[in-house]
PDB file of C-alpha atoms and ligand atoms in Angstrom:
ATOM      1  CA  VAL A 557       6.306   7.361   9.654  1.00 85.00           C
ATOM      2  CA  ALA A 558       7.981   7.036   5.836  1.00 95.00           C
ATOM      3  CA  ILE A 559       7.900   3.114   4.564  1.00 97.00           C
ATOM      4  CA  LEU A 560       8.480   4.401   1.342  1.00 98.00           C
ATOM      5  CA  GLU A 561      10.534   7.080  -0.983  1.00 98.00           C
ATOM      6  CA  THR A 562      12.094   6.388  -3.730  1.00 98.00           C
ATOM      7  CA  ARG A 563      15.124   8.858  -4.875  1.00 97.00           C
ATOM      8  CA  GLN A 564      15.397  10.186  -8.255  1.00 97.00           C
ATOM      9  CA  LEU A 565      14.241   6.472  -9.587  1.00 98.00           C
ATOM     10  CA  LYS A 566      14.506   6.547 -13.812  1.00 98.00           C
ATOM     11  CA  LYS A 567      14.531   3.592 -15.789  1.00 98.00           C
ATOM     12  CA  VAL A 568      16.076   3.069 -19.140  1.00 97.00           C
ATOM     13  CA  TYR A 569      14.398  -0.074 -20.667  1.00 96.00           C
ATOM     14  CA  GLY A 570      16.913  -1.492 -23.839  1.00 91.00           C
ATOM     15  CA  SER A 571      20.837  -0.589 -24.062  1.00 84.00           C
ATOM     16  CA  ALA A 572      21.479  -0.067 -27.763  1.00 80.00           C
ATOM     17  CA  ALA A 573      21.088   3.322 -27.578  1.00 78.00           C
ATOM     18  CA  ALA A 574      18.778   2.866 -30.585  1.00 82.00           C
ATOM     19  CA  SER A 575      16.168   1.005 -28.892  1.00 87.00           C
ATOM     20  CA  GLN A 576      15.823   3.267 -25.461  1.00 92.00           C
ATOM     21  CA  THR A 577      13.113   3.654 -23.941  1.00 93.00           C
ATOM     22  CA  LYS A 578      13.109   6.534 -20.751  1.00 95.00           C
ATOM     23  CA  ALA A 579      10.435   5.159 -19.225  1.00 97.00           C
ATOM     24  CA  LEU A 580      11.584   6.259 -16.019  1.00 98.00           C
ATOM     25  CA  ASP A 581      12.855  10.414 -15.232  1.00 97.00           C
ATOM     26  CA  GLY A 582      13.024  11.096 -11.389  1.00 97.00           C
ATOM     27  CA  VAL A 583      10.309   9.763  -9.948  1.00 97.00           C
ATOM     28  CA  ASP A 584      10.641  10.533  -5.933  1.00 97.00           C
ATOM     29  CA  LEU A 585       8.364   9.276  -4.285  1.00 97.00           C
ATOM     30  CA  SER A 586       7.462   9.608   0.047  1.00 97.00           C
ATOM     31  CA  VAL A 587       4.369   6.983   1.165  1.00 98.00           C
ATOM     32  CA  GLU A 588       3.380   6.981   5.149  1.00 97.00           C
ATOM     33  CA  SER A 589       3.348   3.769   6.615  1.00 97.00           C
ATOM     34  CA  GLY A 590      -0.576   2.927   6.780  1.00 96.00           C
ATOM     35  CA  GLU A 591      -1.820   5.297   4.303  1.00 97.00           C
ATOM     36  CA  PHE A 592      -3.556   4.601   0.279  1.00 97.00           C
ATOM     37  CA  VAL A 593      -1.853   6.161  -1.767  1.00 98.00           C
ATOM     38  CA  ALA A 594      -2.984   5.499  -5.599  1.00 97.00           C
ATOM     39  CA  ILE A 595      -1.181   6.103  -8.463  1.00 98.00           C
ATOM     40  CA  VAL A 596      -2.671   7.590 -11.795  1.00 97.00           C
ATOM     41  CA  GLY A 597      -1.252   8.530 -15.533  1.00 96.00           C
ATOM     42  CA  THR A 598      -2.055   7.885 -19.077  1.00 95.00           C
ATOM     43  CA  SER A 599      -1.071   4.476 -20.234  1.00 95.00           C
ATOM     44  CA  GLY A 600       3.056   4.548 -20.844  1.00 96.00           C
ATOM     45  CA  SER A 601       3.534   7.112 -18.510  1.00 96.00           C
ATOM     46  CA  GLY A 602       5.533   5.035 -16.214  1.00 97.00           C
ATOM     47  CA  LYS A 603       3.536   3.379 -13.740  1.00 97.00           C
ATOM     48  CA  SER A 604       3.737   0.431 -13.737  1.00 97.00           C
ATOM     49  CA  THR A 605       7.563   0.531 -13.648  1.00 97.00           C
ATOM     50  CA  LEU A 606       7.499   2.407 -11.000  1.00 98.00           C
ATOM     51  CA  LEU A 607       5.891  -0.078  -9.110  1.00 98.00           C
ATOM     52  CA  ASN A 608       7.918  -3.117  -9.806  1.00 97.00           C
ATOM     53  CA  LEU A 609      10.928  -0.666  -8.736  1.00 98.00           C
ATOM     54  CA  ILE A 610       9.405  -0.131  -5.395  1.00 98.00           C
ATOM     55  CA  GLY A 611       8.878  -3.935  -4.918  1.00 97.00           C
ATOM     56  CA  GLY A 612      12.289  -4.733  -6.289  1.00 96.00           C
ATOM     57  CA  LEU A 613      11.251  -6.827  -8.898  1.00 95.00           C
ATOM     58  CA  ASP A 614      13.109  -4.716 -11.476  1.00 95.00           C
ATOM     59  CA  SER A 615      15.951  -2.589  -9.690  1.00 95.00           C
ATOM     60  CA  PRO A 616      16.294   1.405 -11.740  1.00 97.00           C
ATOM     61  CA  THR A 617      19.547   2.675 -13.720  1.00 96.00           C
ATOM     62  CA  GLU A 618      19.481   5.680 -10.743  1.00 97.00           C
ATOM     63  CA  GLY A 619      17.952   6.478  -7.770  1.00 98.00           C
ATOM     64  CA  THR A 620      17.733   4.859  -4.862  1.00 98.00           C
ATOM     65  CA  VAL A 621      14.051   2.141  -3.579  1.00 98.00           C
ATOM     66  CA  VAL A 622      13.843   2.698   0.359  1.00 98.00           C
ATOM     67  CA  LEU A 623      10.975  -0.325   2.090  1.00 98.00           C
ATOM     68  CA  ASN A 624      10.877  -1.207   5.877  1.00 96.00           C
ATOM     69  CA  GLY A 625      14.082   0.780   6.001  1.00 96.00           C
ATOM     70  CA  CYS A 626      15.688  -0.734   4.000  1.00 97.00           C
ATOM     71  CA  GLU A 627      17.627   0.105   1.131  1.00 97.00           C
ATOM     72  CA  LEU A 628      16.740  -2.021  -1.895  1.00 97.00           C
ATOM     73  CA  SER A 629      19.592  -1.671  -4.364  1.00 96.00           C
ATOM     74  CA  GLN A 630      22.306  -3.161  -0.996  1.00 96.00           C
ATOM     75  CA  LEU A 631      20.256  -6.584  -0.992  1.00 97.00           C
ATOM     76  CA  ASN A 632      21.783  -8.948  -3.924  1.00 96.00           C
ATOM     77  CA  ASP A 633      18.934 -11.400  -5.652  1.00 94.00           C
ATOM     78  CA  ASP A 634      18.957 -13.671  -2.842  1.00 94.00           C
ATOM     79  CA  GLN A 635      18.008 -11.203  -0.257  1.00 95.00           C
ATOM     80  CA  LEU A 636      15.681  -9.832  -2.459  1.00 95.00           C
ATOM     81  CA  THR A 637      13.953 -12.545  -3.085  1.00 93.00           C
ATOM     82  CA  LEU A 638      13.062 -13.172   1.215  1.00 91.00           C
ATOM     83  CA  PHE A 639      13.304  -9.629   1.925  1.00 95.00           C
ATOM     84  CA  ARG A 640       9.509  -9.422  -1.133  1.00 94.00           C
ATOM     85  CA  ARG A 641       7.913 -12.035   0.655  1.00 90.00           C
ATOM     86  CA  SER A 642       7.996 -10.761   4.176  1.00 89.00           C
ATOM     87  CA  ASN A 643       7.602  -7.309   3.098  1.00 95.00           C
ATOM     88  CA  ILE A 644       5.479  -7.207   0.248  1.00 96.00           C
ATOM     89  CA  GLY A 645       2.047  -8.541  -1.396  1.00 95.00           C
ATOM     90  CA  PHE A 646       1.570  -7.295  -4.951  1.00 95.00           C
ATOM     91  CA  ILE A 647      -1.455  -8.058  -7.136  1.00 94.00           C
ATOM     92  CA  PHE A 648      -2.091  -7.796 -10.592  1.00 91.00           C
ATOM     93  CA  GLN A 649      -5.173  -7.327 -12.719  1.00 89.00           C
ATOM     94  CA  ASN A 650      -4.939 -10.764 -14.144  1.00 89.00           C
ATOM     95  CA  TYR A 651      -5.234 -12.216 -10.743  1.00 92.00           C
ATOM     96  CA  ASN A 652      -2.177 -15.272 -11.692  1.00 92.00           C
ATOM     97  CA  LEU A 653      -3.512 -17.927  -9.491  1.00 96.00           C
ATOM     98  CA  ILE A 654      -2.299 -21.186  -9.985  1.00 97.00           C
ATOM     99  CA  PRO A 655      -4.585 -23.223 -12.526  1.00 97.00           C
ATOM    100  CA  ASN A 656      -3.422 -26.544 -10.523  1.00 97.00           C
ATOM    101  CA  LEU A 657      -3.809 -25.629  -7.186  1.00 97.00           C
ATOM    102  CA  ASN A 658      -7.359 -24.981  -4.882  1.00 97.00           C
ATOM    103  CA  VAL A 659      -8.525 -22.333  -3.377  1.00 97.00           C
ATOM    104  CA  TYR A 660      -6.851 -23.059  -0.293  1.00 97.00           C
ATOM    105  CA  GLU A 661      -3.235 -24.214  -2.057  1.00 97.00           C
ATOM    106  CA  ASN A 662      -3.536 -21.345  -4.146  1.00 97.00           C
ATOM    107  CA  ILE A 663      -4.053 -18.362  -0.852  1.00 97.00           C
ATOM    108  CA  ILE A 664      -1.271 -20.345   1.618  1.00 97.00           C
ATOM    109  CA  LEU A 665       1.809 -21.019  -1.327  1.00 95.00           C
ATOM    110  CA  PRO A 666       3.791 -17.959   0.198  1.00 93.00           C
ATOM    111  CA  VAL A 667       3.896 -19.304   3.192  1.00 93.00           C
ATOM    112  CA  GLU A 668       4.856 -22.411   2.502  1.00 93.00           C
ATOM    113  CA  LEU A 669       7.135 -21.017   0.136  1.00 89.00           C
ATOM    114  CA  ASP A 670       9.171 -19.743   2.832  1.00 86.00           C
ATOM    115  CA  ASN A 671       8.944 -22.704   5.132  1.00 89.00           C
ATOM    116  CA  LYS A 672       6.521 -21.199   8.116  1.00 91.00           C
ATOM    117  CA  LYS A 673       3.808 -21.979   9.772  1.00 94.00           C
ATOM    118  CA  VAL A 674       0.179 -21.030   8.701  1.00 94.00           C
ATOM    119  CA  ASP A 675      -1.444 -18.434  11.254  1.00 93.00           C
ATOM    120  CA  GLN A 676      -4.892 -20.172  11.445  1.00 95.00           C
ATOM    121  CA  ALA A 677      -6.886 -18.214  12.838  1.00 93.00           C
ATOM    122  CA  TYR A 678      -5.648 -15.568  10.900  1.00 90.00           C
ATOM    123  CA  LEU A 679      -6.195 -17.094   7.679  1.00 94.00           C
ATOM    124  CA  HIS A 680      -9.867 -17.872   8.948  1.00 93.00           C
ATOM    125  CA  SER A 681     -10.193 -13.764   9.299  1.00 87.00           C
ATOM    126  CA  ILE A 682      -9.122 -13.410   5.852  1.00 88.00           C
ATOM    127  CA  LEU A 683     -10.886 -16.157   5.005  1.00 91.00           C
ATOM    128  CA  VAL A 684     -14.506 -14.220   6.261  1.00 88.00           C
ATOM    129  CA  MET A 685     -13.280 -11.304   5.697  1.00 83.00           C
ATOM    130  CA  LEU A 686     -13.508 -11.798   1.432  1.00 87.00           C
ATOM    131  CA  ASP A 687     -16.071 -13.803   2.007  1.00 87.00           C
ATOM    132  CA  LEU A 688     -13.914 -17.121   0.211  1.00 92.00           C
ATOM    133  CA  ASP A 689     -14.813 -19.216   3.899  1.00 93.00           C
ATOM    134  CA  ASP A 690     -16.925 -22.031   1.532  1.00 95.00           C
ATOM    135  CA  LYS A 691     -14.459 -22.347  -1.475  1.00 96.00           C
ATOM    136  CA  GLN A 692     -10.826 -23.042   0.148  1.00 96.00           C
ATOM    137  CA  THR A 693     -11.274 -26.433  -2.396  1.00 97.00           C
ATOM    138  CA  LYS A 694     -11.840 -25.211  -5.392  1.00 97.00           C
ATOM    139  CA  TYR A 695     -10.504 -24.548  -8.654  1.00 98.00           C
ATOM    140  CA  PRO A 696      -9.761 -20.889 -10.021  1.00 97.00           C
ATOM    141  CA  ASN A 697     -10.718 -21.842 -13.446  1.00 96.00           C
ATOM    142  CA  GLN A 698     -14.505 -22.718 -11.195  1.00 97.00           C
ATOM    143  CA  LEU A 699     -14.736 -18.976  -9.760  1.00 96.00           C
ATOM    144  CA  SER A 700     -15.414 -15.710 -10.940  1.00 94.00           C
ATOM    145  CA  GLY A 701     -13.293 -12.930 -11.635  1.00 93.00           C
ATOM    146  CA  GLY A 702     -14.498 -11.200  -8.491  1.00 93.00           C
ATOM    147  CA  GLN A 703     -13.870 -14.500  -6.817  1.00 94.00           C
ATOM    148  CA  GLN A 704     -10.479 -14.894  -8.269  1.00 95.00           C
ATOM    149  CA  GLN A 705      -9.504 -11.524  -7.709  1.00 93.00           C
ATOM    150  CA  ARG A 706     -10.475 -12.324  -3.655  1.00 94.00           C
ATOM    151  CA  ILE A 707      -8.159 -15.059  -3.832  1.00 95.00           C
ATOM    152  CA  ALA A 708      -5.525 -13.184  -5.175  1.00 95.00           C
ATOM    153  CA  ILE A 709      -5.833 -10.167  -1.760  1.00 94.00           C
ATOM    154  CA  ALA A 710      -5.800 -12.940  -0.052  1.00 94.00           C
ATOM    155  CA  ARG A 711      -2.342 -14.716  -1.006  1.00 95.00           C
ATOM    156  CA  ALA A 712      -1.004 -10.856  -0.344  1.00 94.00           C
ATOM    157  CA  LEU A 713      -2.868 -10.797   2.493  1.00 92.00           C
ATOM    158  CA  ILE A 714      -1.244 -14.329   4.353  1.00 93.00           C
ATOM    159  CA  THR A 715       1.611 -13.276   4.541  1.00 90.00           C
ATOM    160  CA  LYS A 716       1.076 -10.270   6.529  1.00 88.00           C
ATOM    161  CA  PRO A 717       2.939  -7.481   4.459  1.00 93.00           C
ATOM    162  CA  ALA A 718       3.755  -4.095   5.485  1.00 94.00           C
ATOM    163  CA  VAL A 719       2.561  -3.383   1.696  1.00 97.00           C
ATOM    164  CA  ILE A 720       0.614  -3.740  -0.713  1.00 97.00           C
ATOM    165  CA  LEU A 721       1.291  -3.179  -3.897  1.00 97.00           C
ATOM    166  CA  ALA A 722      -1.530  -3.352  -6.549  1.00 96.00           C
ATOM    167  CA  ASP A 723      -1.227  -3.258 -10.682  1.00 95.00           C
ATOM    168  CA  GLU A 724      -5.046  -2.104 -12.061  1.00 93.00           C
ATOM    169  CA  PRO A 725      -6.297  -4.829  -9.724  1.00 92.00           C
ATOM    170  CA  THR A 726      -9.663  -4.464 -10.379  1.00 91.00           C
ATOM    171  CA  GLY A 727      -9.221  -3.950 -14.152  1.00 90.00           C
ATOM    172  CA  ASN A 728     -10.784  -6.976 -15.385  1.00 87.00           C
ATOM    173  CA  LEU A 729     -14.042  -7.168 -13.233  1.00 86.00           C
ATOM    174  CA  ASP A 730     -17.126  -4.809 -13.162  1.00 87.00           C
ATOM    175  CA  SER A 731     -17.412  -1.416 -11.521  1.00 87.00           C
ATOM    176  CA  LYS A 732     -19.766  -3.548  -9.217  1.00 85.00           C
ATOM    177  CA  THR A 733     -17.691  -5.887  -8.405  1.00 84.00           C
ATOM    178  CA  SER A 734     -15.217  -3.093  -8.298  1.00 87.00           C
ATOM    179  CA  LYS A 735     -16.465  -1.339  -5.950  1.00 87.00           C
ATOM    180  CA  ALA A 736     -16.486  -4.265  -3.309  1.00 84.00           C
ATOM    181  CA  VAL A 737     -12.920  -5.825  -4.305  1.00 86.00           C
ATOM    182  CA  MET A 738     -11.901  -2.174  -3.157  1.00 91.00           C
ATOM    183  CA  GLU A 739     -13.873  -1.854   0.111  1.00 88.00           C
ATOM    184  CA  LEU A 740     -12.104  -5.462   0.744  1.00 85.00           C
ATOM    185  CA  LEU A 741      -8.836  -3.695   0.055  1.00 90.00           C
ATOM    186  CA  ARG A 742      -9.680  -0.460   1.579  1.00 92.00           C
ATOM    187  CA  MET A 743     -10.704  -2.330   5.069  1.00 88.00           C
ATOM    188  CA  SER A 744      -7.614  -4.375   5.122  1.00 86.00           C
ATOM    189  CA  ASN A 745      -5.741  -1.242   4.837  1.00 92.00           C
ATOM    190  CA  THR A 746      -6.825   0.347   8.183  1.00 92.00           C
ATOM    191  CA  ARG A 747      -7.925  -2.817  10.094  1.00 87.00           C
ATOM    192  CA  PHE A 748      -4.341  -3.939  10.304  1.00 85.00           C
ATOM    193  CA  ASN A 749      -2.393  -0.860   9.369  1.00 91.00           C
ATOM    194  CA  GLN A 750      -0.857  -1.792   5.630  1.00 93.00           C
ATOM    195  CA  THR A 751      -0.122   1.054   3.247  1.00 97.00           C
ATOM    196  CA  LEU A 752      -1.797   0.282  -0.210  1.00 97.00           C
ATOM    197  CA  ILE A 753      -0.204   1.333  -3.518  1.00 98.00           C
ATOM    198  CA  MET A 754      -1.782   1.234  -6.298  1.00 97.00           C
ATOM    199  CA  ILE A 755      -2.150   2.169  -9.359  1.00 97.00           C
ATOM    200  CA  THR A 756      -6.047   2.348 -11.403  1.00 94.00           C
ATOM    201  CA  HIS A 757      -6.526   4.534 -14.572  1.00 89.00           C
ATOM    202  CA  ASN A 758     -10.517   4.448 -12.702  1.00 90.00           C
ATOM    203  CA  SER A 759     -11.196   7.661 -10.768  1.00 90.00           C
ATOM    204  CA  ASP A 760     -13.488   6.387  -8.966  1.00 90.00           C
ATOM    205  CA  ILE A 761     -11.153   4.017  -7.596  1.00 92.00           C
ATOM    206  CA  ALA A 762      -8.202   6.948  -6.974  1.00 94.00           C
ATOM    207  CA  GLY A 763     -11.256   8.675  -5.068  1.00 94.00           C
ATOM    208  CA  MET A 764     -11.380   6.188  -2.793  1.00 94.00           C
ATOM    209  CA  ALA A 765      -7.022   6.087  -1.858  1.00 96.00           C
ATOM    210  CA  ASP A 766      -5.946   8.914   1.158  1.00 97.00           C
ATOM    211  CA  ARG A 767      -3.876  10.606  -1.868  1.00 96.00           C
ATOM    212  CA  ILE A 768      -3.386  10.618  -5.266  1.00 97.00           C
ATOM    213  CA  VAL A 769       0.349  10.622  -6.684  1.00 97.00           C
ATOM    214  CA  HIS A 770      -0.452  11.652 -10.609  1.00 97.00           C
ATOM    215  CA  ILE A 771       3.085  10.657 -12.925  1.00 97.00           C
ATOM    216  CA  GLU A 772       3.581  11.956 -16.724  1.00 96.00           C
ATOM    217  CA  ASP A 773       5.865  11.269 -19.032  1.00 96.00           C
ATOM    218  CA  GLY A 774       8.160   9.012 -16.272  1.00 96.00           C
ATOM    219  CA  ARG A 775       7.955  12.398 -13.515  1.00 96.00           C
ATOM    220  CA  ASN A 776       5.334  13.539 -10.181  1.00 96.00           C
ATOM    221  CA  LYS A 777       3.049  15.886 -12.454  1.00 93.00           C
ATOM    222  CA  VAL A 778       3.440  19.407 -10.371  1.00 80.00           C
ATOM    223  CA  SER A 779       0.031  20.301 -10.621  1.00 67.00           C
TER     224      SER A 779
HETATM  225  P1  LIG B   8       2.060   2.160 -18.067  1.00 79.78           P
HETATM  226  O1  LIG B   8       2.341   1.291 -16.465  1.00 79.78           O
HETATM  227  O2  LIG B   8       1.943   4.209 -17.171  1.00 79.78           O
HETATM  228  O3  LIG B   8       1.758   1.545 -19.035  1.00 79.78           O
HETATM  229  P2  LIG B   8       4.807   1.414 -17.964  1.00 79.78           P
HETATM  230  O4  LIG B   8       5.721   1.712 -16.135  1.00 79.78           O
HETATM  231  O5  LIG B   8       4.432   0.190 -18.116  1.00 79.78           O
HETATM  232  O6  LIG B   8       3.826   2.543 -18.526  1.00 79.78           O
HETATM  233  O7  LIG B   8       5.755   1.838 -19.307  1.00 79.78           O
HETATM  234  C1  LIG B   8       6.331   3.121 -19.648  1.00 79.78           C
HETATM  235  C2  LIG B   8       7.420   3.088 -20.876  1.00 79.78           C
HETATM  236  O8  LIG B   8       7.974   1.671 -21.119  1.00 79.78           O
HETATM  237  C3  LIG B   8       6.735   2.900 -21.864  1.00 79.78           C
HETATM  238  O9  LIG B   8       7.009   3.425 -23.120  1.00 79.78           O
HETATM  239  C4  LIG B   8       6.381   1.024 -22.186  1.00 79.78           C
HETATM  240  O10 LIG B   8       6.667   0.916 -23.946  1.00 79.78           O
HETATM  241  C5  LIG B   8       8.294   1.072 -21.700  1.00 79.78           C
HETATM  242  N1  LIG B   8       8.731  -0.620 -21.000  1.00 79.78           N
HETATM  243  C6  LIG B   8       7.223  -0.311 -20.468  1.00 79.78           C
HETATM  244  N2  LIG B   8       7.722  -2.060 -19.755  1.00 79.78           N
HETATM  245  C7  LIG B   8       8.841  -2.111 -20.890  1.00 79.78           C
HETATM  246  C8  LIG B   8      10.490  -2.948 -21.478  1.00 79.78           C
HETATM  247  N3  LIG B   8      10.399  -4.054 -20.549  1.00 79.78           N
HETATM  248  N4  LIG B   8      11.171  -2.998 -22.154  1.00 79.78           N
HETATM  249  C9  LIG B   8      10.899  -2.577 -22.679  1.00 79.78           C
HETATM  250  N5  LIG B   8      10.421  -1.229 -22.277  1.00 79.78           N
HETATM  251  C10 LIG B   8       9.577  -0.779 -21.431  1.00 79.78           C
HETATM  252  P1  LIG B   9       0.025  -1.344 -18.267  1.00 79.78           P
HETATM  253  O1  LIG B   9       0.014  -0.094 -19.150  1.00 79.78           O
HETATM  254  O2  LIG B   9      -1.197  -2.176 -17.825  1.00 79.78           O
HETATM  255  O3  LIG B   9       1.323  -1.595 -17.475  1.00 79.78           O
HETATM  256  P2  LIG B   9       1.334  -2.690 -20.377  1.00 79.78           P
HETATM  257  O4  LIG B   9       1.066  -3.114 -21.458  1.00 79.78           O
HETATM  258  O5  LIG B   9       2.516  -1.359 -20.686  1.00 79.78           O
HETATM  259  O6  LIG B   9       0.776  -2.406 -19.127  1.00 79.78           O
HETATM  260  O7  LIG B   9       2.537  -3.896 -20.327  1.00 79.78           O
HETATM  261  C1  LIG B   9       2.554  -5.170 -20.238  1.00 79.78           C
HETATM  262  C2  LIG B   9       3.846  -5.051 -19.708  1.00 79.78           C
HETATM  263  O8  LIG B   9       4.858  -5.964 -20.729  1.00 79.78           O
HETATM  264  C3  LIG B   9       4.327  -5.297 -17.961  1.00 79.78           C
HETATM  265  O9  LIG B   9       4.961  -5.732 -18.220  1.00 79.78           O
HETATM  266  C4  LIG B   9       5.838  -4.410 -19.016  1.00 79.78           C
HETATM  267  O10 LIG B   9       6.545  -4.789 -17.878  1.00 79.78           O
HETATM  268  C5  LIG B   9       5.940  -5.131 -19.963  1.00 79.78           C
HETATM  269  N1  LIG B   9       6.755  -3.959 -21.930  1.00 79.78           N
HETATM  270  C6  LIG B   9       5.183  -2.718 -21.848  1.00 79.78           C
HETATM  271  N2  LIG B   9       6.383  -2.066 -22.443  1.00 79.78           N
HETATM  272  C7  LIG B   9       7.282  -3.280 -23.419  1.00 79.78           C
HETATM  273  C8  LIG B   9       8.256  -2.514 -24.010  1.00 79.78           C
HETATM  274  N3  LIG B   9       7.784  -1.805 -24.976  1.00 79.78           N
HETATM  275  N4  LIG B   9       8.438  -4.010 -24.422  1.00 79.78           N
HETATM  276  C9  LIG B   9       8.280  -4.450 -23.641  1.00 79.78           C
HETATM  277  N5  LIG B   9       8.259  -5.386 -22.419  1.00 79.78           N
HETATM  278  C10 LIG B   9       7.549  -4.252 -22.342  1.00 79.78           C
END
């Protein structure tokens, strides 16, 4: 079953004709439920733009995104926010943790924002899997990059999203820590049948994916 389908996705940034950038020029992408797909391409090829459109963080100039059975353009802003919160976990290169919240508070934030109850057993299993169990009362600046990224992963997993969207999640980590973080993402992908769509420049990491999608000049690269 396809959990994601983009059709002829186009994105032009800028309104004045002189300052327009054609970031995406017709991308078709179909991802099966539970699949781990790596998106690769040179800098500026449109990968982040694609991920932002898939995640409903920005809207396409043309084309459609159907995610988990929902066509994103049919949602208004409030509906889109709710949809994102309950269907998507985001992981970024820069972790985006809140500095004045401790590890536990950072992780459960998306659940709190949804006014839902934390599934303590599930939280515990995530903390154990990510080896964060004894770090719950620490603050982000007391932790290493690898630990901070694991917190960001835990925060992305806590809402049990169908899809994880990750933009260079190991971009700031050394190779050993990158490998550990990737193994955890892969474990979660397998264990919870979570679809994982990840941008990466790293060919070792792309090699872990079920499938590699190449983007070139805002299009699917035909090889
Ligand atoms: P990648 O992630 O592959 O490096 P991006 O999606 O970030 O590529 O960028 C694709 C193109 O769109 C680049 O030319 C970039 O400069 C441009 N771009 C990206 N975001 C914006 C934006 N918010 N405003 C204007 N141009 C943008
Ligand atoms: P990456 O290549 O790692 O995706 P970039 O440096 O291309 O990162 O982009 C970082 C952020 O800046 C992205 O959110 C992107 O949308 C935005 N951006 C990129 N290019 C431009 C641009 N020309 N004008 C405005 N924003 C941009």
